[in-house]
mmCIF file of C-alpha atoms in Angstrom:
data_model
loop_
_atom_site.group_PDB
_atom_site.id
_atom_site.type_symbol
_atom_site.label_atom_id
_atom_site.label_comp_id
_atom_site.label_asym_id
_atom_site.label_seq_id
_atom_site.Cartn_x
_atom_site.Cartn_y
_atom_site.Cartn_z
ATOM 1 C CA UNK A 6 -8.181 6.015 42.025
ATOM 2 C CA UNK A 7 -4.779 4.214 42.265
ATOM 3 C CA UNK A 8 -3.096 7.486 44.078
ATOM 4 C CA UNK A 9 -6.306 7.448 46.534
ATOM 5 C CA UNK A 10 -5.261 4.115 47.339
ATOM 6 C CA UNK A 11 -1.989 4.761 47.780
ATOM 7 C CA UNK A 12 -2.653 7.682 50.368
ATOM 8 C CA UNK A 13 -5.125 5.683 52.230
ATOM 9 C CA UNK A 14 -2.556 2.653 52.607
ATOM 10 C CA UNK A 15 0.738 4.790 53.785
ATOM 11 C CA UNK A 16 -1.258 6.609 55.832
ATOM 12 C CA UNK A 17 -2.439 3.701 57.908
ATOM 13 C CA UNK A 18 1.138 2.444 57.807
ATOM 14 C CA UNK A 19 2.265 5.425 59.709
ATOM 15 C CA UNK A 20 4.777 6.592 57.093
ATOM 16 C CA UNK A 21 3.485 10.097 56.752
ATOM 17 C CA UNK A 22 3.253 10.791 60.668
ATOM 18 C CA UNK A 23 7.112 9.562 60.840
ATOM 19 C CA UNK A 24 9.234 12.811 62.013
ATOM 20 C CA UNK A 25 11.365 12.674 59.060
ATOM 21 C CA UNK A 26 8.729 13.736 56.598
ATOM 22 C CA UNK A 27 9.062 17.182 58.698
ATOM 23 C CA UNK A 28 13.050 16.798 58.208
ATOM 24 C CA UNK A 29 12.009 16.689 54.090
ATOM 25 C CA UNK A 30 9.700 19.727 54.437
ATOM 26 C CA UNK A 31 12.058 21.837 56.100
ATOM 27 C CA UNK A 32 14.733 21.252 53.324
ATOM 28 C CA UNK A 33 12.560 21.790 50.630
ATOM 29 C CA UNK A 34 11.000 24.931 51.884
ATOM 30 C CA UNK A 35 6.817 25.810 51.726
ATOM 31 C CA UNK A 36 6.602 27.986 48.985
ATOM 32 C CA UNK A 37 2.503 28.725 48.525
ATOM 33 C CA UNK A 38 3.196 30.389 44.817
ATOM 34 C CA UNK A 39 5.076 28.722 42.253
ATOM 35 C CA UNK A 40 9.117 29.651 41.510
ATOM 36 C CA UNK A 41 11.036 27.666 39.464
ATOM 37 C CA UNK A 42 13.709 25.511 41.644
ATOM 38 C CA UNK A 43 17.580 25.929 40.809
ATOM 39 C CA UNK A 44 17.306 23.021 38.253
ATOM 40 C CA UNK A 45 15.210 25.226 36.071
ATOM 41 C CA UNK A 46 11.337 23.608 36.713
ATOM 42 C CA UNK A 47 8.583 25.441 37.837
ATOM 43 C CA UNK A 48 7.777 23.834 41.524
ATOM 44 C CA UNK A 49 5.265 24.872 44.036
ATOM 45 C CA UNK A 50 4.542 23.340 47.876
ATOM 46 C CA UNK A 51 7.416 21.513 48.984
ATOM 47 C CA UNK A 52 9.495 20.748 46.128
ATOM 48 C CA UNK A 53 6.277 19.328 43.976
ATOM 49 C CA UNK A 54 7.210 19.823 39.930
ATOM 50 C CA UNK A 55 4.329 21.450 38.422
ATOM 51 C CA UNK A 56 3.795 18.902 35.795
ATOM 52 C CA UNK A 57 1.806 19.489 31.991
ATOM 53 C CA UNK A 58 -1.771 19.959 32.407
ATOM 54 C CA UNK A 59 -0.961 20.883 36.207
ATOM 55 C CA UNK A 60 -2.349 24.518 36.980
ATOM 56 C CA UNK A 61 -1.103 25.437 40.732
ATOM 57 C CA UNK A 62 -1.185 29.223 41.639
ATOM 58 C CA UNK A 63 -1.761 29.455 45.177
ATOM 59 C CA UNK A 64 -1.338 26.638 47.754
ATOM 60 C CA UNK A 65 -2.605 26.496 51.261
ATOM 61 C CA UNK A 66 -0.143 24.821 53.284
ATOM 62 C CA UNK A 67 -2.550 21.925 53.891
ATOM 63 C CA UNK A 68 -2.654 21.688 50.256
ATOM 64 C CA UNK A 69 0.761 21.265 50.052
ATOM 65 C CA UNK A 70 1.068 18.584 52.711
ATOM 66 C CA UNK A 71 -1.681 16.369 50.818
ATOM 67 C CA UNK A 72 0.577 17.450 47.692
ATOM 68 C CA UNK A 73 3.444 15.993 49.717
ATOM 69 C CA UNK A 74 2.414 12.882 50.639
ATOM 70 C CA UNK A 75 0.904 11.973 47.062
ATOM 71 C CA UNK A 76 4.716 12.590 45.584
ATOM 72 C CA UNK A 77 6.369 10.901 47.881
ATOM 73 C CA UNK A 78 4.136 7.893 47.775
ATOM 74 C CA UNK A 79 4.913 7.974 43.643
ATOM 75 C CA UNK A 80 8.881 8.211 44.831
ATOM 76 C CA UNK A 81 7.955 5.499 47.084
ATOM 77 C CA UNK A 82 6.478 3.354 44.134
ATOM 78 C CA UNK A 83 9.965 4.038 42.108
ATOM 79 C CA UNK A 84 11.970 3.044 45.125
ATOM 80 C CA UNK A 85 10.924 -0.032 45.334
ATOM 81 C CA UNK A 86 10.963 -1.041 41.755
ATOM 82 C CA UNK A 87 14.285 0.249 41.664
ATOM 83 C CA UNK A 88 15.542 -0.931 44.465
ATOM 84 C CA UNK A 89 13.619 -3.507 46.040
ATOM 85 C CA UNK A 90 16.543 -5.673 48.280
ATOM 86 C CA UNK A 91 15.434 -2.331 50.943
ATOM 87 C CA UNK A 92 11.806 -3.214 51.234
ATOM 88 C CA UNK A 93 12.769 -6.888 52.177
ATOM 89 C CA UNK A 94 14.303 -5.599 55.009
ATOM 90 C CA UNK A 95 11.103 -3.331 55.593
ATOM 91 C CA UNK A 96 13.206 -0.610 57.288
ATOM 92 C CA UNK A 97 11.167 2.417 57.336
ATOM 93 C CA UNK A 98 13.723 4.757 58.068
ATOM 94 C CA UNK A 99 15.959 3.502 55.323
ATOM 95 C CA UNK A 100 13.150 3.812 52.984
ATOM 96 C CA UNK A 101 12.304 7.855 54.017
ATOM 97 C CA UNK A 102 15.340 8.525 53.629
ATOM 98 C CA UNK A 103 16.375 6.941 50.528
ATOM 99 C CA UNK A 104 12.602 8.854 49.049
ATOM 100 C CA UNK A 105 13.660 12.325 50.348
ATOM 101 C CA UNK A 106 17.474 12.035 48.205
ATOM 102 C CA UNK A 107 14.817 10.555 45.070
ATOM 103 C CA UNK A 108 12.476 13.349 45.836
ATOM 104 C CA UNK A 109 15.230 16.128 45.740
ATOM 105 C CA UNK A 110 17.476 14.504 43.070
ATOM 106 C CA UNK A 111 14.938 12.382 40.946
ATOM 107 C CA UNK A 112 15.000 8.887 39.614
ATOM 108 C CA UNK A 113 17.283 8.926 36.972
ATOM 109 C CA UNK A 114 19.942 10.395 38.806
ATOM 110 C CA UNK A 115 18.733 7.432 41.731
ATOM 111 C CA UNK A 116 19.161 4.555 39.099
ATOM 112 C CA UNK A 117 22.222 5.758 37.970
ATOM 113 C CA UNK A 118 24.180 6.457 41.166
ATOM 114 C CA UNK A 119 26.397 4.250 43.455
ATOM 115 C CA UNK A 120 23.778 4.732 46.156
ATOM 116 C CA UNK A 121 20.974 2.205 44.874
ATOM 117 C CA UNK A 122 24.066 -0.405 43.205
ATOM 118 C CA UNK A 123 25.329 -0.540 47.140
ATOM 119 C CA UNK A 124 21.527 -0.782 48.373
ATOM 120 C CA UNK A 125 21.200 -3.915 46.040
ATOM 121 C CA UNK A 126 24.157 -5.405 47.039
ATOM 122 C CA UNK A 127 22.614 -5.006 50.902
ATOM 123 C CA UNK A 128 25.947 -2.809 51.624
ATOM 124 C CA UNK A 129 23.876 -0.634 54.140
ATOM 125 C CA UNK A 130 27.156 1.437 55.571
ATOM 126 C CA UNK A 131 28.551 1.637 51.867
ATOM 127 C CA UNK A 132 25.190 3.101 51.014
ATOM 128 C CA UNK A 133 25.270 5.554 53.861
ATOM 129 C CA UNK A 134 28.620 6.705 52.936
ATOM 130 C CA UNK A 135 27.144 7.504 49.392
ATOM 131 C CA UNK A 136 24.514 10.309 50.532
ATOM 132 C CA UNK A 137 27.496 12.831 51.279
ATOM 133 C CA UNK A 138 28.283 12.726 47.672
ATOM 134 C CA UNK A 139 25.351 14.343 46.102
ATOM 135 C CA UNK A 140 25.843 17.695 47.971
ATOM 136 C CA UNK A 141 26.366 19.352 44.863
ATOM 137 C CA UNK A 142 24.443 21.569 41.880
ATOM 138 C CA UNK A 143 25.167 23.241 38.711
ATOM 139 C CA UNK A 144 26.202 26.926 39.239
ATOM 140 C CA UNK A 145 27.050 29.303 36.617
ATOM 141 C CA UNK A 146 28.122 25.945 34.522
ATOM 142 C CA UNK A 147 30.641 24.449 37.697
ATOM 143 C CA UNK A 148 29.333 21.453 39.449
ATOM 144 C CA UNK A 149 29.541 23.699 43.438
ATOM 145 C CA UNK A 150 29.026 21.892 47.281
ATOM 146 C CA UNK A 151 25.925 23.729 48.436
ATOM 147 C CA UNK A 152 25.950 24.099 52.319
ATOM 148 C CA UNK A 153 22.415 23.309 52.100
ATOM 149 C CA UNK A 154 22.476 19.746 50.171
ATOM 150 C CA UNK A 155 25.665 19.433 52.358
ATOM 151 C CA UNK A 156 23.058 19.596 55.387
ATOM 152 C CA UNK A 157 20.172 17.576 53.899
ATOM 153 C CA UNK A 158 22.126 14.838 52.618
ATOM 154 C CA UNK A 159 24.171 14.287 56.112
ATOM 155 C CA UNK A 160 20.642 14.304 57.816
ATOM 156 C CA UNK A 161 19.190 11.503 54.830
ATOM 157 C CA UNK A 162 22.421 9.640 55.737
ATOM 158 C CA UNK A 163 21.713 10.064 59.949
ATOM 159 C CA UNK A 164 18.223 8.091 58.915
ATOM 160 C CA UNK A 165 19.656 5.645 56.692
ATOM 161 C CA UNK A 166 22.087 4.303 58.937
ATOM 162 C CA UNK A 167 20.447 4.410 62.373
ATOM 163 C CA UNK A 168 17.167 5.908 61.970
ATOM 164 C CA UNK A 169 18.213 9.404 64.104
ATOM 165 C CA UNK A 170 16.488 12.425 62.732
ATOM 166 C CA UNK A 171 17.951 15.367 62.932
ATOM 167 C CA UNK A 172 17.485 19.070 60.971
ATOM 168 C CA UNK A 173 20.828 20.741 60.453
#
């Protein structure tokens, strides 16, 4: 009931018609079967974890945009719990983009990072500058740049700091 809620309420705010949420599906790719993503879990849609008791095999992509939208209103949830100083400033595009690096990354890694201390302390341009710095992933045991996190964390930075979206 809570999740219906949810939907209903960010959907009226207009967060899930904002042009960024395009910007997230593009990085994370539609993939209508389930894989298992490069950190090892099995994922299906856009980037959704395929939790325990969870039994996805075959996802329309409208299926996958209503998956969508109910994970990043739970990321949404943890953002501002974890970092509530950027919902006083009620900054949309600060908030999508901060979501789309919790999304991709997860929360722990979020709560633990330099990112969320600098959005606390309301250093917005510190906090920017701290997107660039998760461009990396565990390859063959070596922490590597990918050109692709390289990409999708200059583009979360782009909407953090002045709300442009672009796909590069």
């Amino acid at each position: 009931m809570l999740g219906e809620v949810m939907l209903v309420l960010f959907s009226i705010a207009g967060i899930f018609s904002h042009p960024f949420i395009e910007t997230i599906k593009h990085y994370e790719g539609y993939y209508a079967k389930p894989y298992y993503c490069p950190a090892g879990k099995k994922t299906i849609g856009y980037g959704h974890v395929i939790l325990a008791g969870e039994s996805y095999t075959n996802l329309s992509k409208y299926q996958a945009d209503l998956l969508l939208v109910k994970d990043l209103c739970e990321h949404i949830f943890y953002l501002e719990e974890d970092a509530p100083t950027l919902f006083e400033e009620c900054d949309l595009n600060r908030i999508l983009a901060v979501t789309s690096f919790i999304f991709n990354l997860g929360r722990g890694n979020f709560r633990s990072s330099t990112l969320r201390k600098k959005i606390n302390a309301k250093d917005w341009e510190g906090a920017a500058n701290e997107f660039i710095r998760w461009n990396k992933a565990t390859v063959n045991g070596k922490k590597v740049e990918l050109a692709g996190l390289t990409k999708r964390r200059k583009a979360e930075a782009d909407m953090f700091r002045s709300g442009v979206n672009h796909i590069y």
